[in-house]
Coordinates of C-alpha atoms and ligand atoms in Angstrom, one line a residue:
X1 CA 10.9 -3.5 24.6
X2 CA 14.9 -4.3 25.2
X3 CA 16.8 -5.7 23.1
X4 CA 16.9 -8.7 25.2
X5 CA 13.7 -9.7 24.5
X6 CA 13.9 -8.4 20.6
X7 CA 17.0 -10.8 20.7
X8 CA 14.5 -13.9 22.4
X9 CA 11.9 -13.4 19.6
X10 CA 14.7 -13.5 16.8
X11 CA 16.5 -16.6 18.1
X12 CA 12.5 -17.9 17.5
X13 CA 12.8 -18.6 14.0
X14 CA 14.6 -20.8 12.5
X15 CA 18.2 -19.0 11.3
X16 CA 21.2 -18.5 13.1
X17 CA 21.8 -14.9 13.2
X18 CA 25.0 -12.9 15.3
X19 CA 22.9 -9.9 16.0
X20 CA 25.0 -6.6 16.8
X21 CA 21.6 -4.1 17.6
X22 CA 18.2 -3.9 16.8
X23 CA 16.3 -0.7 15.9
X24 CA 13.3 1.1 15.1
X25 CA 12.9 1.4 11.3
X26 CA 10.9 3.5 8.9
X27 CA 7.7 5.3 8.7
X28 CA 4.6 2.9 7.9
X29 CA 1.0 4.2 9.4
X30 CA 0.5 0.4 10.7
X31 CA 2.9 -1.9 11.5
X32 CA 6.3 -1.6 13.6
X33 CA 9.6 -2.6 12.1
X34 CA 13.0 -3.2 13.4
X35 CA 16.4 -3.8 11.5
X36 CA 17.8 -6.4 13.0
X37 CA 22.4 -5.5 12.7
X38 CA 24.3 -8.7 12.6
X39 CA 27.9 -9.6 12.4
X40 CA 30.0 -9.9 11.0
X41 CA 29.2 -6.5 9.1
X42 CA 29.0 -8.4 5.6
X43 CA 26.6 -10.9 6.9
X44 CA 22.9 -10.2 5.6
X45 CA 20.5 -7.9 8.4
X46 CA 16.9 -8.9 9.0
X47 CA 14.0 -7.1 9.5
X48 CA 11.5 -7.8 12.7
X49 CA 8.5 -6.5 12.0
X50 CA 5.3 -6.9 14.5
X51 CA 2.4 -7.2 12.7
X52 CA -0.7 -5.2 14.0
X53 CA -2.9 -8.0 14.3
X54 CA -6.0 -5.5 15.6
X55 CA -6.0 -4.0 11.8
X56 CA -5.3 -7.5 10.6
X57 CA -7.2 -9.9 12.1
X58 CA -6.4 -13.3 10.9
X59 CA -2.9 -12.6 10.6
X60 CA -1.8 -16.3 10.1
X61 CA -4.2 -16.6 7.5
X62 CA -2.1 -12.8 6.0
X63 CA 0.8 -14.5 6.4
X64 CA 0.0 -17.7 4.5
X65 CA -1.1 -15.3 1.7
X66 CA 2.4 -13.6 1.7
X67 CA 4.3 -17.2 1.1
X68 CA 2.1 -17.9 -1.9
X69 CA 2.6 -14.9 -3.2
X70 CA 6.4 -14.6 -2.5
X71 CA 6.9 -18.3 -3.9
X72 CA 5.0 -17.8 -6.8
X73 CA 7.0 -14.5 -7.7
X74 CA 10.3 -16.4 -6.7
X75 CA 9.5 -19.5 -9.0
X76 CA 8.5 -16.7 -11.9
X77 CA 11.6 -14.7 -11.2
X78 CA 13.9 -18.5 -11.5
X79 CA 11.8 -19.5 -14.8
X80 CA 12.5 -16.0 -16.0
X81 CA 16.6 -16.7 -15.5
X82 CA 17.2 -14.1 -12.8
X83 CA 20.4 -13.8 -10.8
X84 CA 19.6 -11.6 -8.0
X85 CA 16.3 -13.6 -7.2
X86 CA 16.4 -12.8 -3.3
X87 CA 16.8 -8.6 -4.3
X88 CA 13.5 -9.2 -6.8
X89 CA 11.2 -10.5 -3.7
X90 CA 10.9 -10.8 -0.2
X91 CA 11.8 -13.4 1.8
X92 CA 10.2 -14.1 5.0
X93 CA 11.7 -16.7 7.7
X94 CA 10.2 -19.6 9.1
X95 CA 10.1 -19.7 13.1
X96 CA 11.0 -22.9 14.5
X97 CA 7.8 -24.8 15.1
X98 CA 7.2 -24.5 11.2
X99 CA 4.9 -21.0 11.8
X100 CA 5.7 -18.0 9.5
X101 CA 5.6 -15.7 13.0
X102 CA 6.2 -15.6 16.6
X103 CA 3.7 -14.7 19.2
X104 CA 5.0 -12.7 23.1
X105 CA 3.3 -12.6 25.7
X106 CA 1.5 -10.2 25.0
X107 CA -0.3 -11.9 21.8
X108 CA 1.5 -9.7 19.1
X109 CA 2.8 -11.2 16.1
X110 CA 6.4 -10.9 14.8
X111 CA 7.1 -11.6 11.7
X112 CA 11.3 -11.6 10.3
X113 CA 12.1 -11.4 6.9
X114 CA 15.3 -10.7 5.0
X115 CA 17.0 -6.7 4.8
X116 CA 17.6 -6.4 1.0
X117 CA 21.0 -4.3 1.3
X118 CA 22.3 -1.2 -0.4
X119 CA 19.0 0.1 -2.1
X120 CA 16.9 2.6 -0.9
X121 CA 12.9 3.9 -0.3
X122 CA 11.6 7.1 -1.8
X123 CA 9.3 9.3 -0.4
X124 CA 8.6 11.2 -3.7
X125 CA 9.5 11.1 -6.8
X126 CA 11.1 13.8 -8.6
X127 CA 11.8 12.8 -12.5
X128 CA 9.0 11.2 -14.6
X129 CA 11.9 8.1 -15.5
X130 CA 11.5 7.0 -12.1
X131 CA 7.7 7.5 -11.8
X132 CA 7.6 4.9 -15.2
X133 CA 10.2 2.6 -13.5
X134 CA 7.8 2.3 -10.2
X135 CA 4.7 2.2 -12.5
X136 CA 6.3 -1.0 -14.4
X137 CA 7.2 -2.8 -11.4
X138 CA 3.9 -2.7 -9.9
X139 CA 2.0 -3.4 -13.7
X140 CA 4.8 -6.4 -13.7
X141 CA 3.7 -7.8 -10.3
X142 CA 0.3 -7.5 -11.4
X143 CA 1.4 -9.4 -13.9
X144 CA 3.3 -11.7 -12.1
X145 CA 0.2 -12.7 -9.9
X146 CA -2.5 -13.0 -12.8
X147 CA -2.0 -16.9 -12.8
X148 CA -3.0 -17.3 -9.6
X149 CA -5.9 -18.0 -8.8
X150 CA -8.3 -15.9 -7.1
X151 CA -9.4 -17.9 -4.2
X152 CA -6.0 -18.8 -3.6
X153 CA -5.7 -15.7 -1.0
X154 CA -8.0 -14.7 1.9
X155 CA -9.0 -10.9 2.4
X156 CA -6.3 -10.0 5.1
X157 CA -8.7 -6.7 6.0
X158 CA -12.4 -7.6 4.2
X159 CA -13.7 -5.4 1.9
X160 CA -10.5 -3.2 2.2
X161 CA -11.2 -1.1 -0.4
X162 CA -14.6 -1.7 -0.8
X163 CA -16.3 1.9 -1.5
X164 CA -19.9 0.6 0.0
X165 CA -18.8 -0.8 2.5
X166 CA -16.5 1.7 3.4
X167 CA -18.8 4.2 3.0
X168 CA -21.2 2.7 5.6
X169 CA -18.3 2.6 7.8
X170 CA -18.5 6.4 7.2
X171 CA -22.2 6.8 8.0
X172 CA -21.9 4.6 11.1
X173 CA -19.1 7.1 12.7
X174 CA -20.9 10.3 11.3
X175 CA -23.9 9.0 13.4
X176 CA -22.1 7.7 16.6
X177 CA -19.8 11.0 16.5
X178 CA -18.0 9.5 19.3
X179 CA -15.3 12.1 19.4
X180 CA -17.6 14.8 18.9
X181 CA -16.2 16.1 15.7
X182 CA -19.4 16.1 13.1
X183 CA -21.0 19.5 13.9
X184 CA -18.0 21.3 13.0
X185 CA -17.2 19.4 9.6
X186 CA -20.4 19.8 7.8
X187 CA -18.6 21.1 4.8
X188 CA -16.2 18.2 4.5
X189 CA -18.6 15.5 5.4
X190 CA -20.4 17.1 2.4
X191 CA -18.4 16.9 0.0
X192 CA -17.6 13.1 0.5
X193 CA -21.0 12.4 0.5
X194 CA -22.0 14.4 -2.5
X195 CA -19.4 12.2 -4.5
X196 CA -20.6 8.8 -3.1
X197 CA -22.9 7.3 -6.2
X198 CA -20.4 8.6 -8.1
X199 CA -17.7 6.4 -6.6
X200 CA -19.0 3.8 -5.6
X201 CA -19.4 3.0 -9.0
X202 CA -15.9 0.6 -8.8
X203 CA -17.7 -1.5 -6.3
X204 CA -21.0 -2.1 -8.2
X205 CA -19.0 -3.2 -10.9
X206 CA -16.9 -5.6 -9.3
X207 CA -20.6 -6.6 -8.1
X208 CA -21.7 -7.5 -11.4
X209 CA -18.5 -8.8 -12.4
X210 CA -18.1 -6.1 -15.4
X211 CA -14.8 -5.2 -13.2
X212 CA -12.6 -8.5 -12.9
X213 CA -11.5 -9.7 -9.1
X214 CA -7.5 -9.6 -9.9
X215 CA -4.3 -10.8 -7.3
X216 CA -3.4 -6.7 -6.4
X217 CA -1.0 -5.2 -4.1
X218 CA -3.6 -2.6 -2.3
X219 CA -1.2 -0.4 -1.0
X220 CA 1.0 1.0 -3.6
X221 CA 2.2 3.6 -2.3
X222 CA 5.6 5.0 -4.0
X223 CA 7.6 3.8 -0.5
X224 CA 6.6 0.2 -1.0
X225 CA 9.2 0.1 -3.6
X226 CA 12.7 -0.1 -3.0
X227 CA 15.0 1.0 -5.3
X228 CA 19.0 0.7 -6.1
X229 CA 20.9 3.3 -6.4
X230 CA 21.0 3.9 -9.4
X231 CA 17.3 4.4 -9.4
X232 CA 16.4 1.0 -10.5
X233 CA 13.3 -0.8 -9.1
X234 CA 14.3 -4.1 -7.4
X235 CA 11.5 -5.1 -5.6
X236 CA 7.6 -4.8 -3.7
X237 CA 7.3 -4.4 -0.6
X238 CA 4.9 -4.5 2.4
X239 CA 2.8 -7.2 1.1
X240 CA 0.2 -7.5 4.0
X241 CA -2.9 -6.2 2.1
X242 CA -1.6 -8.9 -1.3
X243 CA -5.3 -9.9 -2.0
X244 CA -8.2 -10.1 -4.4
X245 CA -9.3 -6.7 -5.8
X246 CA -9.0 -4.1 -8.8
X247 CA -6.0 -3.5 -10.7
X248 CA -7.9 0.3 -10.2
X249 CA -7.2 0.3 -6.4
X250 CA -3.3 -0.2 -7.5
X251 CA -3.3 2.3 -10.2
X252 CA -5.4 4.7 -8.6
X253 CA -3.6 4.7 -5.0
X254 CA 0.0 5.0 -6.6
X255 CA -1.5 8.5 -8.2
X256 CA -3.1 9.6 -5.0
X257 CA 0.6 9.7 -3.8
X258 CA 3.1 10.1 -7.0
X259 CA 0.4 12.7 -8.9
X260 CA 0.3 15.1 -5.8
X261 CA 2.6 17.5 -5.6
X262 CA 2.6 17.6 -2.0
X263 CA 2.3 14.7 0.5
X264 CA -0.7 13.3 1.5
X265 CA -0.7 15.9 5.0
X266 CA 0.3 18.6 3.5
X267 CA -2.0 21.1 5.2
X268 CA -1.1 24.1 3.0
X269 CA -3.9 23.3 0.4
X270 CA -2.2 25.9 -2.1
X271 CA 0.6 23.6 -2.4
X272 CA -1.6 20.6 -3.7
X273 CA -1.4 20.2 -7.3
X274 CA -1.5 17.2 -10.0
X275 CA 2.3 16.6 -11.3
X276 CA 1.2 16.1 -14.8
X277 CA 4.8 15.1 -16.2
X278 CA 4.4 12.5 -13.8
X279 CA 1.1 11.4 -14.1
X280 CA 2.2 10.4 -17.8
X281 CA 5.2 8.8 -17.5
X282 CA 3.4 6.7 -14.4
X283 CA 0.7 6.0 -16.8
X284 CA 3.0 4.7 -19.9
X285 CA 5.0 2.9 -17.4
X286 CA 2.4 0.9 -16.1
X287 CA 0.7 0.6 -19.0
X288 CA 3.9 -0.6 -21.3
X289 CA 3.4 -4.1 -18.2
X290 CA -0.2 -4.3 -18.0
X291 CA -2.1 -3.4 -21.3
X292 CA -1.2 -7.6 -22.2
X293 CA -3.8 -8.1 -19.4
X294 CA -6.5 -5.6 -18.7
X295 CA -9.7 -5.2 -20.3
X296 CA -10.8 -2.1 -21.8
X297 CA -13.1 -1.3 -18.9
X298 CA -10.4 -1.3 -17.0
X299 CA -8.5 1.0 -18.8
X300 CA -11.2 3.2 -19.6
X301 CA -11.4 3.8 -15.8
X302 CA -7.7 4.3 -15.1
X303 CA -8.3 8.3 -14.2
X304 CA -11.2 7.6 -12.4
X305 CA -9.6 5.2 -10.3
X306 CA -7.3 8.1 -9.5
X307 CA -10.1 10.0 -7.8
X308 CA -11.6 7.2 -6.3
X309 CA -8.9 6.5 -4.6
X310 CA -8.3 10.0 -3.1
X311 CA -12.4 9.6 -2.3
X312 CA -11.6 6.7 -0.2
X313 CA -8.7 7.4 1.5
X314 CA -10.2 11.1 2.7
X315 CA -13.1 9.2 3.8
X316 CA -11.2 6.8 5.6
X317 CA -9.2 9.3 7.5
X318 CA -11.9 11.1 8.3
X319 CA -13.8 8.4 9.6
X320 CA -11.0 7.2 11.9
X321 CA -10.8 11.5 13.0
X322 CA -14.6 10.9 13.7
X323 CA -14.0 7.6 16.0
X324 CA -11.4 9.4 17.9
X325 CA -8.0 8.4 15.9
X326 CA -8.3 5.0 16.6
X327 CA -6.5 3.6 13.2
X328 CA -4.0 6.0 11.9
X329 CA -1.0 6.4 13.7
X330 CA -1.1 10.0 14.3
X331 CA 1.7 12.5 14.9
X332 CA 0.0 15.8 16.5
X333 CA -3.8 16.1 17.3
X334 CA -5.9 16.7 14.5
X335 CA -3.6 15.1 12.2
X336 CA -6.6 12.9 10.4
X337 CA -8.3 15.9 9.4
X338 CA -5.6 17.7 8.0
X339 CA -5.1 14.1 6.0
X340 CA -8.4 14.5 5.4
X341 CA -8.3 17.6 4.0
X342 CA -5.9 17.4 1.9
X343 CA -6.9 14.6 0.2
X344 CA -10.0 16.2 -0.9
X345 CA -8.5 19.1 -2.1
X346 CA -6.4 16.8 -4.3
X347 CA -9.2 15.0 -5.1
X348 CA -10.9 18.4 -6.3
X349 CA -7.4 19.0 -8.5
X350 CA -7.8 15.9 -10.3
X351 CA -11.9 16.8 -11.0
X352 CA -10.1 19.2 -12.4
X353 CA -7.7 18.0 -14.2
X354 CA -9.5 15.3 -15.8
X355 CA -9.7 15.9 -19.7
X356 CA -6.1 16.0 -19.1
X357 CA -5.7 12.5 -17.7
X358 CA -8.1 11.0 -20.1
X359 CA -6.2 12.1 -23.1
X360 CA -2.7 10.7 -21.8
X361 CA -4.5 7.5 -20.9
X362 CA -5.4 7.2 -24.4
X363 CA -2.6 8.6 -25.6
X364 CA -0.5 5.7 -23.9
X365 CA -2.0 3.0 -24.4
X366 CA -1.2 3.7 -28.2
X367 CA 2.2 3.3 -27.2
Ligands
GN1_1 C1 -1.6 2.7 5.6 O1 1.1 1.5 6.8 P1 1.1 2.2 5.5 O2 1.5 3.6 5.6 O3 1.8 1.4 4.4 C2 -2.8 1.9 5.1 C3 -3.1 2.2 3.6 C4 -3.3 3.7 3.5 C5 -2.0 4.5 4.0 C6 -2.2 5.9 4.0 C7 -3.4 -1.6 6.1 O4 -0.4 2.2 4.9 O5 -4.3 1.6 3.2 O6 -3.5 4.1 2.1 O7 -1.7 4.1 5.4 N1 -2.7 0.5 5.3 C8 -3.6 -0.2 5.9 O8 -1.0 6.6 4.0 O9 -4.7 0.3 6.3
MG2 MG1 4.3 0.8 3.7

């Protein structure tokens, strides 16, 4: 698209911005985002983001969740006397005619929402201080959310992180094998499946209701945090799967990232390992916001939530490798099955490392 009509979508919603260039910004699997430059150079920068409405289907409804949840954290962050309320949580811009997006032409949605300046995204985290400063700020917006209700928000993506469901989503693409990919994964289809009672333990107790149905982020990976410089955490971002679910599917995901010592392709399975230094300091961290709130269940599950996670998201990617990479951006063939893979591997690290992450559980929540 030029930057005429990036410039025709801005001028949309309803704030007066000088913009000096428009560009393609950062790394998400789903969405496209632009930083919108304006002038003069001390004048804030936006971000235009287009939503991908054929993951989210209802985006409206998505972005009606976001402004309650960005209004209730904004009226939290006022109550609570803080000065630098529009660094703490994102805001998102009206367009004119009163909608929080714009639709082209073409029936995509654009969403704009203020640049929070001078701070910065991290792709891994190197010292266990930072892993406890990200693991607070996502126990604190937890925290933040637990007065809302729960039928305040709409599932932007049903039964995201449901392991049933998701799991039936699995059988359904090992069955169709569109791509033909199944007869030469038998040994990784095995393995997910030989773990599925196992797992989908979370969801039968969310079921029963021995699990409570929380606010949760859903996607807490360590890059939806921004940072300052000086390694403080200001604020959550990407807030497009905010909805009802465990507090296990935020604890759990952030470890699938922050407790592998590789990244989440790394295809060298050798270099896979659990970062136990900052596994703990994640763990004390997010415990020191969110042991006021969670129930012992849920914190005797905390390390199994770790491996759940890595269960899901290995058989997610390997369901969207078996429908032909139709999900996942992708950035060389075959790149969903080295996700895949990976993720199983580190899923097999943390089997192993379990005793491990039991005993610092326990350990911190003595803190
Ligand atoms: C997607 O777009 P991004 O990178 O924040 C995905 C997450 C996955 C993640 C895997 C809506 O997140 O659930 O865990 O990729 N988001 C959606 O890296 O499916
Ligand atoms: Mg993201």
């Amino acid at each position: 698209m030029s930057t005429s009509s990036f410039s025709e979508l801005v001028s949309r919603f309803d704030i007066d911005l000088n913009i000096n260039e428009i560009a393609l910004f950062g790394t998400g699997h789903i969405n496209d985002t632009y930083l919108v430059r304006t002038l003069p150079a001390e004048a804030p920068d936006y971000m235009l983001q287009r939503k991908n409405h054929k993951i989210f289907k209802d985006v409206p409804g998505m972005m009606n969740n976001i402004v309650i949840t960005t209004n209730h954290i904004r009226h939290q962050l006022i109550k609570e006397g803080e000065t630098e309320v529009d660094r703490k949580v994102m805001t998102y811009i009206a367009a004119k005619n009163g909608e929080m997006f714009v639709n082209d032409d073409q029936g995509n949605f654009w969403t704009l929402f203020l640049f929070i300046a001078d701070c910065k995204v991290v792709e891994n985290i190197g010292e266990p201080e930072q892993a406890f400063r990200a693991a607070s700020a996502f126990g604190h917006f937890q925290k933040q959310l637990a007065d809302l209700p729960g039928n305040a928000l709409i599932e932007t993506i049903p039964n995201f992180h449901n392991g049933i469901s998701r799991l039936n989503d699995f059988h359904a693409s090992i069955s169709n094998d569109a791509a033909g990919r199944v007869a030469d994964n038998q040994i990784i289809i095995n393995k997910i499946l030989g773990r599925s009672t196992a797992m989908t333990a979370l969801q039968r107790g969310l079921d029963d209701k021995s699990l409570p149905l929380r606010i949760t982020h859903n996607d807490t990976k360590i890059n939806n945090i921004l940072f300052d410089q000086d390694n403080n955490t200001l604020c959550i971002i990407d807030l497009d799967t905010v909805m009802p679910g465990s507090a296990l599917y935020d604890f759990g995901d952030a470890i699938r990232t922050l407790g592998n010592t590789a990244p989440e392709d790394e295809p060298d399975l050798a270099k896979i390992a659990f970062n136990k230094p900052i596994f703990e300091a994640f763990t004390q961290g997010y415990l020191s916001e969110a042991k006021t709130f969670l129930t012992p269940i849920e914190i005797n599950n905390l390390a199994f939530s770790c491996r759940y996670m890595a269960w899901e998201q290995a058989m997610r990617f390997f369901t969207d490798y078996l429908n032909g990479d139709t999900y996942y951006k992708t950035e060389y063939p075959g790149h969903n099955l080295v996700r895949t893979k990976a993720q199983v591997r580190y899923l097999e690290v943390l089997e192993e490392s379990n005793a491990v992450m039991e005993a610092i559980v326990n350990e911190s929540q003595a803190l």
